[in-house]
XYZ file of C-alpha atoms in Angstrom:
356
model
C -18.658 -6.689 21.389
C -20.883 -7.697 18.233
C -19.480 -9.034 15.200
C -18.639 -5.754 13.005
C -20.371 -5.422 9.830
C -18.196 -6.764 6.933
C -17.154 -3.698 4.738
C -15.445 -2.832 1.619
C -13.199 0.581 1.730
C -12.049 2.072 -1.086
C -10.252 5.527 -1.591
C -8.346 7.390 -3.839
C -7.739 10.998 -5.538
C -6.605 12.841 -8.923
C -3.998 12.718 -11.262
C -2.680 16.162 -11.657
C -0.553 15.262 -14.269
C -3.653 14.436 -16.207
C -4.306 18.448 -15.995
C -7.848 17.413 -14.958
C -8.757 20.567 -13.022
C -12.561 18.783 -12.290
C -12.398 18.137 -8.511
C -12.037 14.345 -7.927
C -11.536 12.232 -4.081
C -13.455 10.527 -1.833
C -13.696 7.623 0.318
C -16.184 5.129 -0.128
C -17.513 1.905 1.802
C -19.842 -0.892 1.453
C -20.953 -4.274 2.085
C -20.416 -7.220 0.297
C -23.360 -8.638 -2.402
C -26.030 -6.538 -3.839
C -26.303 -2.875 -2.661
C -23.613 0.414 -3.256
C -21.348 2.350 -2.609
C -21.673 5.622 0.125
C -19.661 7.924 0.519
C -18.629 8.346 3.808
C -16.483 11.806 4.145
C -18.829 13.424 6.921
C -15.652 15.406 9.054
C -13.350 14.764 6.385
C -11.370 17.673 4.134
C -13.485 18.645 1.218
C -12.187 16.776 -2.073
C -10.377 14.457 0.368
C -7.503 12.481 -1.043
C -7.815 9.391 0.722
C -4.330 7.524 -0.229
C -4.049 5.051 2.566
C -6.349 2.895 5.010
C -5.620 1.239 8.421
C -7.946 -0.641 10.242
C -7.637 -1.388 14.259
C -6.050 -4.999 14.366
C -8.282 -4.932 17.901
C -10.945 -3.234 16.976
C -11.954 -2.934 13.494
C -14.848 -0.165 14.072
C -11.172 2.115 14.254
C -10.151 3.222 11.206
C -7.363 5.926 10.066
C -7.077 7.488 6.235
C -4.365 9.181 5.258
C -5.512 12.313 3.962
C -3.868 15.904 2.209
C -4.365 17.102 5.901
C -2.495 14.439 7.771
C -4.614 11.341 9.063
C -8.170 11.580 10.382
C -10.090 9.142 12.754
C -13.283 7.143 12.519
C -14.580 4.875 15.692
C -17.919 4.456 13.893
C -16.474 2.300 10.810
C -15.932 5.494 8.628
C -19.449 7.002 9.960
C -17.671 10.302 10.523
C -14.291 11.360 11.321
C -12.032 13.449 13.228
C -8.708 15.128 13.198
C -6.092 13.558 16.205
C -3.529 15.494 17.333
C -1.261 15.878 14.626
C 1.478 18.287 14.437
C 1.251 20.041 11.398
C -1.346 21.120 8.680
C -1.403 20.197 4.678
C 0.796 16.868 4.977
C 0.124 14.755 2.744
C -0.231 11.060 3.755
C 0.261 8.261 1.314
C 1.050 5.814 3.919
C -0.235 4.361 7.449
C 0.397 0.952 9.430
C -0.350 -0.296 12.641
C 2.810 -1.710 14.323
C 2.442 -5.659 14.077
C 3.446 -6.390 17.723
C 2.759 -3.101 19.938
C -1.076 -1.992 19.175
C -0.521 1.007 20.113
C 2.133 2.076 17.907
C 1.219 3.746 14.618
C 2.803 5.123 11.666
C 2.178 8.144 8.923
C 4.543 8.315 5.773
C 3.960 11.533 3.627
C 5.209 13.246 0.550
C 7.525 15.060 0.368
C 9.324 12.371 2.530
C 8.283 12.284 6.076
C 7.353 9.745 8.987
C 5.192 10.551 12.013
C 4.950 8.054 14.758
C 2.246 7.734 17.468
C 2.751 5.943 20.707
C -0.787 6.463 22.350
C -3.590 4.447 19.473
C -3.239 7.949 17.160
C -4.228 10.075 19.643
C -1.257 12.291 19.595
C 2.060 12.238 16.719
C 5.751 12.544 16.775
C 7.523 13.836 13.108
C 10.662 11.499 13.004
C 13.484 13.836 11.578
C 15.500 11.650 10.578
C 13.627 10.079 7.744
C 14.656 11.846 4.762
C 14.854 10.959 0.760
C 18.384 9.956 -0.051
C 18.135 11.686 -3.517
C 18.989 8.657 -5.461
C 16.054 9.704 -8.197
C 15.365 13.475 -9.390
C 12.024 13.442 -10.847
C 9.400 15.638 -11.659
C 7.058 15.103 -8.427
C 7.609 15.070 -4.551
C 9.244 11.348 -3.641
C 6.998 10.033 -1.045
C 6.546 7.436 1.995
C 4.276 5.597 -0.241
C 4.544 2.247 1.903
C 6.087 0.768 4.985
C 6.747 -2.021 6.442
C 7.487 -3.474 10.378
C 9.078 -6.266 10.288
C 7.879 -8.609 13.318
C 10.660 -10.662 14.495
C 12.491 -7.468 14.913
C 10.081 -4.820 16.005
C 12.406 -2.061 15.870
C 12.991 -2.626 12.201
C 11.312 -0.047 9.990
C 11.389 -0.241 6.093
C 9.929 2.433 3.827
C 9.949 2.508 0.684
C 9.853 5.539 -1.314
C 8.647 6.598 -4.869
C 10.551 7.245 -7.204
C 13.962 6.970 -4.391
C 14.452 3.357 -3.251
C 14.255 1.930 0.192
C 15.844 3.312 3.676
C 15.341 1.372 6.762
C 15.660 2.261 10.466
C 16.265 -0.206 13.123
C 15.596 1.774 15.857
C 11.753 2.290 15.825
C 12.210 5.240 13.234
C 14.648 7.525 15.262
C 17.836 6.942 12.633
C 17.471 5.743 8.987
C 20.201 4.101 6.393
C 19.517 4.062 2.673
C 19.951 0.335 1.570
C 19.107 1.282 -2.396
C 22.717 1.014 -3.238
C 22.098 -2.822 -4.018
C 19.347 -1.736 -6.404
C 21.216 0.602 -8.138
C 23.939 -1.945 -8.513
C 20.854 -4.547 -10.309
C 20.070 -1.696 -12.726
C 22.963 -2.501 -14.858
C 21.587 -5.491 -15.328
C 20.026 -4.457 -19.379
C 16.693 -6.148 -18.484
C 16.314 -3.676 -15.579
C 17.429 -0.494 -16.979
C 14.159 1.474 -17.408
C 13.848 5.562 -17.125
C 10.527 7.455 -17.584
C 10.747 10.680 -14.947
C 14.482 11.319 -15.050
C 17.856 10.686 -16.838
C 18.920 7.409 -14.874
C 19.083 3.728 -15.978
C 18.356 2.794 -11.986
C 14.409 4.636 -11.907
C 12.564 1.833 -12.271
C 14.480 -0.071 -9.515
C 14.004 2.702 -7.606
C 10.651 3.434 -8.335
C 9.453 1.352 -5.133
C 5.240 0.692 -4.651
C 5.030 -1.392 -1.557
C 7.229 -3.426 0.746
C 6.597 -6.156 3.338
C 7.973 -8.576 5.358
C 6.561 -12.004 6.419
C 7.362 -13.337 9.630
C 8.490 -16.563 8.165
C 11.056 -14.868 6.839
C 12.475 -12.505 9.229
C 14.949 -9.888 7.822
C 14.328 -10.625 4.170
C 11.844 -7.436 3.213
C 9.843 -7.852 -0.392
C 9.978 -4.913 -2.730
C 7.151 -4.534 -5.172
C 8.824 -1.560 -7.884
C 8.548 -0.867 -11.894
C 10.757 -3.793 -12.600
C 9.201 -6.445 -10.980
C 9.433 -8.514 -7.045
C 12.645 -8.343 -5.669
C 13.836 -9.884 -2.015
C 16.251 -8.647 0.513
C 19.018 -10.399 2.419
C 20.155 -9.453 6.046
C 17.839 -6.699 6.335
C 18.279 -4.848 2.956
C 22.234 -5.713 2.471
C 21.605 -7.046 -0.505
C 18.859 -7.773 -2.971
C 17.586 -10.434 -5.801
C 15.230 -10.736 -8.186
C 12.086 -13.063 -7.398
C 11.909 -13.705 -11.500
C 8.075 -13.318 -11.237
C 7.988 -13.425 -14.874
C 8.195 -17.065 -14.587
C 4.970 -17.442 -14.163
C 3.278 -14.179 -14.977
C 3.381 -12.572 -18.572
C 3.016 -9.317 -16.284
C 5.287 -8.060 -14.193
C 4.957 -4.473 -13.432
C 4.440 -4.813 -9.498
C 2.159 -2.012 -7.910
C 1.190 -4.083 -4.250
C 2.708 -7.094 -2.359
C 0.881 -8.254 0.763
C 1.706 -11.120 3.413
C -1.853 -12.913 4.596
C -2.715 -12.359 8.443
C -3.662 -15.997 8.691
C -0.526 -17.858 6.663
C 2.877 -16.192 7.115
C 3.850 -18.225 3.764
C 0.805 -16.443 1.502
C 1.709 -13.775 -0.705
C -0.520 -11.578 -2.974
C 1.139 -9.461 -5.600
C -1.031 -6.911 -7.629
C 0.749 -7.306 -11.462
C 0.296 -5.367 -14.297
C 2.155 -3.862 -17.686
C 2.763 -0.271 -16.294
C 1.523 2.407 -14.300
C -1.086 3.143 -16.492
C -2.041 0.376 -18.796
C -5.590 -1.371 -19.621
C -4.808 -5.133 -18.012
C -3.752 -5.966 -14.226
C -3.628 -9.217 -12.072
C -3.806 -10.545 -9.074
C -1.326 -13.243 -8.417
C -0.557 -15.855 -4.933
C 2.007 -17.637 -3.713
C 1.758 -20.766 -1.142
C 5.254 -20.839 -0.606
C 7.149 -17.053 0.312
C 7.001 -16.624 -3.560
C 9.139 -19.192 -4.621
C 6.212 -19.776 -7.039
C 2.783 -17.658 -7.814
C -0.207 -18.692 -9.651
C -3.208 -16.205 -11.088
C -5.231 -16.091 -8.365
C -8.172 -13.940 -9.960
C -10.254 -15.434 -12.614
C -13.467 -14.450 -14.570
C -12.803 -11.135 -14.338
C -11.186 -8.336 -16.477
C -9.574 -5.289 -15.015
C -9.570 -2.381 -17.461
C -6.934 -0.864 -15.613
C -3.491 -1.187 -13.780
C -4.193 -3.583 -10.805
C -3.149 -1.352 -7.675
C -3.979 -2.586 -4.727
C -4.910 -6.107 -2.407
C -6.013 -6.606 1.161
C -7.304 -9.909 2.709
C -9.716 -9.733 5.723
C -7.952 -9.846 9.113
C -11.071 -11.603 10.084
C -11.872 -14.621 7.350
C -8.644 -15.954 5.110
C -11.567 -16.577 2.526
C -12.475 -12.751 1.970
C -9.480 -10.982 -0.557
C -10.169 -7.992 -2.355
C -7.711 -6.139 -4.927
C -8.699 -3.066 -7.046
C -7.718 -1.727 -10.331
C -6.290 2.206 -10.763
C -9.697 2.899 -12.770
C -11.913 1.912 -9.571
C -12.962 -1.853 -10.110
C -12.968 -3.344 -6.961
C -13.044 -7.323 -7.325
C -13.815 -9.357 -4.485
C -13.859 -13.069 -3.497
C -15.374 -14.359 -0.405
C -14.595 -18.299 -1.055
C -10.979 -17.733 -1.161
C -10.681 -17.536 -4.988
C -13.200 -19.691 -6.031
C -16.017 -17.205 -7.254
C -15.246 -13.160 -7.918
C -17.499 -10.246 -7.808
C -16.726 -6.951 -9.678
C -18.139 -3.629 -6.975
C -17.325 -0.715 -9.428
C -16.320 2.636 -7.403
C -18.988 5.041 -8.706
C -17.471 6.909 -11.994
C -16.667 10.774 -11.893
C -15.142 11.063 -8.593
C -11.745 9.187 -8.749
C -9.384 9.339 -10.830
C -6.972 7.022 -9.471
C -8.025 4.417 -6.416
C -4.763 4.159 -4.443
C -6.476 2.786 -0.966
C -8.420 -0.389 -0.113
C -9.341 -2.350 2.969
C -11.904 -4.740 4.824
C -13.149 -5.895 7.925
């Protein structure tokens, strides 16, 4: 097989709470350098909401976006799409992962809380029933699967993490689920992590969970990206501690956390001041986060910093994107950036990115 072409995704949708009633989606992909942006939606639902990307780990020309109508299929690198299998109609999807260790395994979080599972590359999909929201939260929105995480050195171990309801965590591939919030409930007494926006509780913002992931150099010991900050499991979600990322970042509002596909020990966190603010960050650490430094430099984001993604092909090429659709992009590992702004009108919110 040729080398793929190196591409830039980026997706994203409204903000109804905005009351926008303009319509506003899309996906979007292009190549790094000079050049834009094209849309690439050909099979796709009109106004798509793309919320979530995953690329083939074996073959990168395979791509899945979670969509408002369940996930949709590309073989052509995003050329055109089709609809798999997929049990039911309107489902939301605001999260999708390849399984780290069986290739054929895939997964499909959606709002309100759901998980689909596919054992056959996407072709067909499974709902799991017993992944439910534990109610910990009562806001004013759906609380979704808005990330999840596989944990490699136990691939039965399955943690999603669910805004604005905490974390639950199956260790049987997804068929049974246990709610292990109850240690970040117990932190939100803590006065510098009471915070409530959406609801009448002190415990929201630890609840209010963005992303999770686990490294393999540190099996069992999940990292939670939420309002309040990084925090770090023990013994699988039994209990959990703060990662005190305001040591070294003035920001701490945590809206991504990734592990690098080359270096077990790399971390990326995407920091900010809120959910929507005018600053965001991107931050590494060499070291399973005992320490971070700013990683991004000569470039502003006007928005919240959402999300990061580092090429499963080159450790050089990272990419993170801010909420108001600046894509920044470094393809020396940090030592030179490049702003790609997502063309303006047609997202409101950029809530997927990716490359190959």
């Amino acid at each position: 097989m040729n080398a793929p072409t190196k591409y830039i995704f980026a997706g994203g949708d409204h903000d109804a709470r905005l009351n926008d009633t303009r319509d506003y989606g899309g996906l979007f992909r292009r190549t790094p350098g000079d050049g834009g942006w094209e849309t690439i939606t050909r099979g796709l639902p009109k106004n798509v909401a793309a919320r979530a990307i995953a690329i083939n780990p074996n073959d990168p020309r395979v791509i899945y976006v979670g969509t408002q109508d369940g996930p949709y299929r590309s073989i052509d690198s995003g050329a055109s799409w089709e609809r798999p299998n997929f049990p039911d109609r309107d489902v939301d999807i605001y999260a999708m992962t390849y399984h780290p260790t069986r290739p054929n395994v895939l997964y499909a979080g959606a709002a309100p809380v759901a998980l689909y599972r596919s054992e056959d590359g996407g072709d067909s999909w499974k709902k799991m029933p017993a992944a439910r929201a534990p109610k910990n939260c009562d806001m004013d929105f759906p609380v979704r699967v808005i990330r999840m995480a596989i944990d490699p050195s136990r691939p039965d171990d399955i943690y999603l993490a669910l805004e604005v309801d905490g974390v639950i965590r199956s260790t049987d591939g997804g068929e049974t689920f246990t709610d292990v919030s109850g240690p970040l409930i117990e932190l939100a007494k803590e006065p510098h992590l009471k915070s409530k926006i959406g609801s009448s509780m002190d415990s929201e913002g630890m609840l209010d969970s963005h992303c999770i992931a686990v490294s393999p150099a540190s099996p069992g010991q999940p990292i939670l990206a939420v309002r309040m900050g990084l925090f770090r499991a023990q013994d699988r979600g039994a209990s959990w501690h703060d990662m005190k990322v305001g040591r070294f970042s003035p920001l701490t509002y945590a809206r991504d956390v990734c592990v690098s596909p080359h270096n077990p020990r790399t971390l990326y966190a995407c920091l900010s001041t809120a959910a929507r603010s005018n600053d965001g960050t991107l931050y590494r650490s060499d070291d399973l986060g005992e320490t971070w430094r700013r990683f991004d430099h000569g470039i502003k984001a006007e928005g919240t910093m959402t999300c990061v993604t580092v090429s499963r092909a080159d450790p050089k090429r990272i990419y993170c994107v801010s909420r108001v659709g600046q894509v920044f992009g470094t393809e020396d590992e940090g030592a030179t950036w490049r702003e790609y702004r997502v063309p303006p009108g047609v997202l409101q919110r950029v809530r997927a990115l990716a490359c190959v």
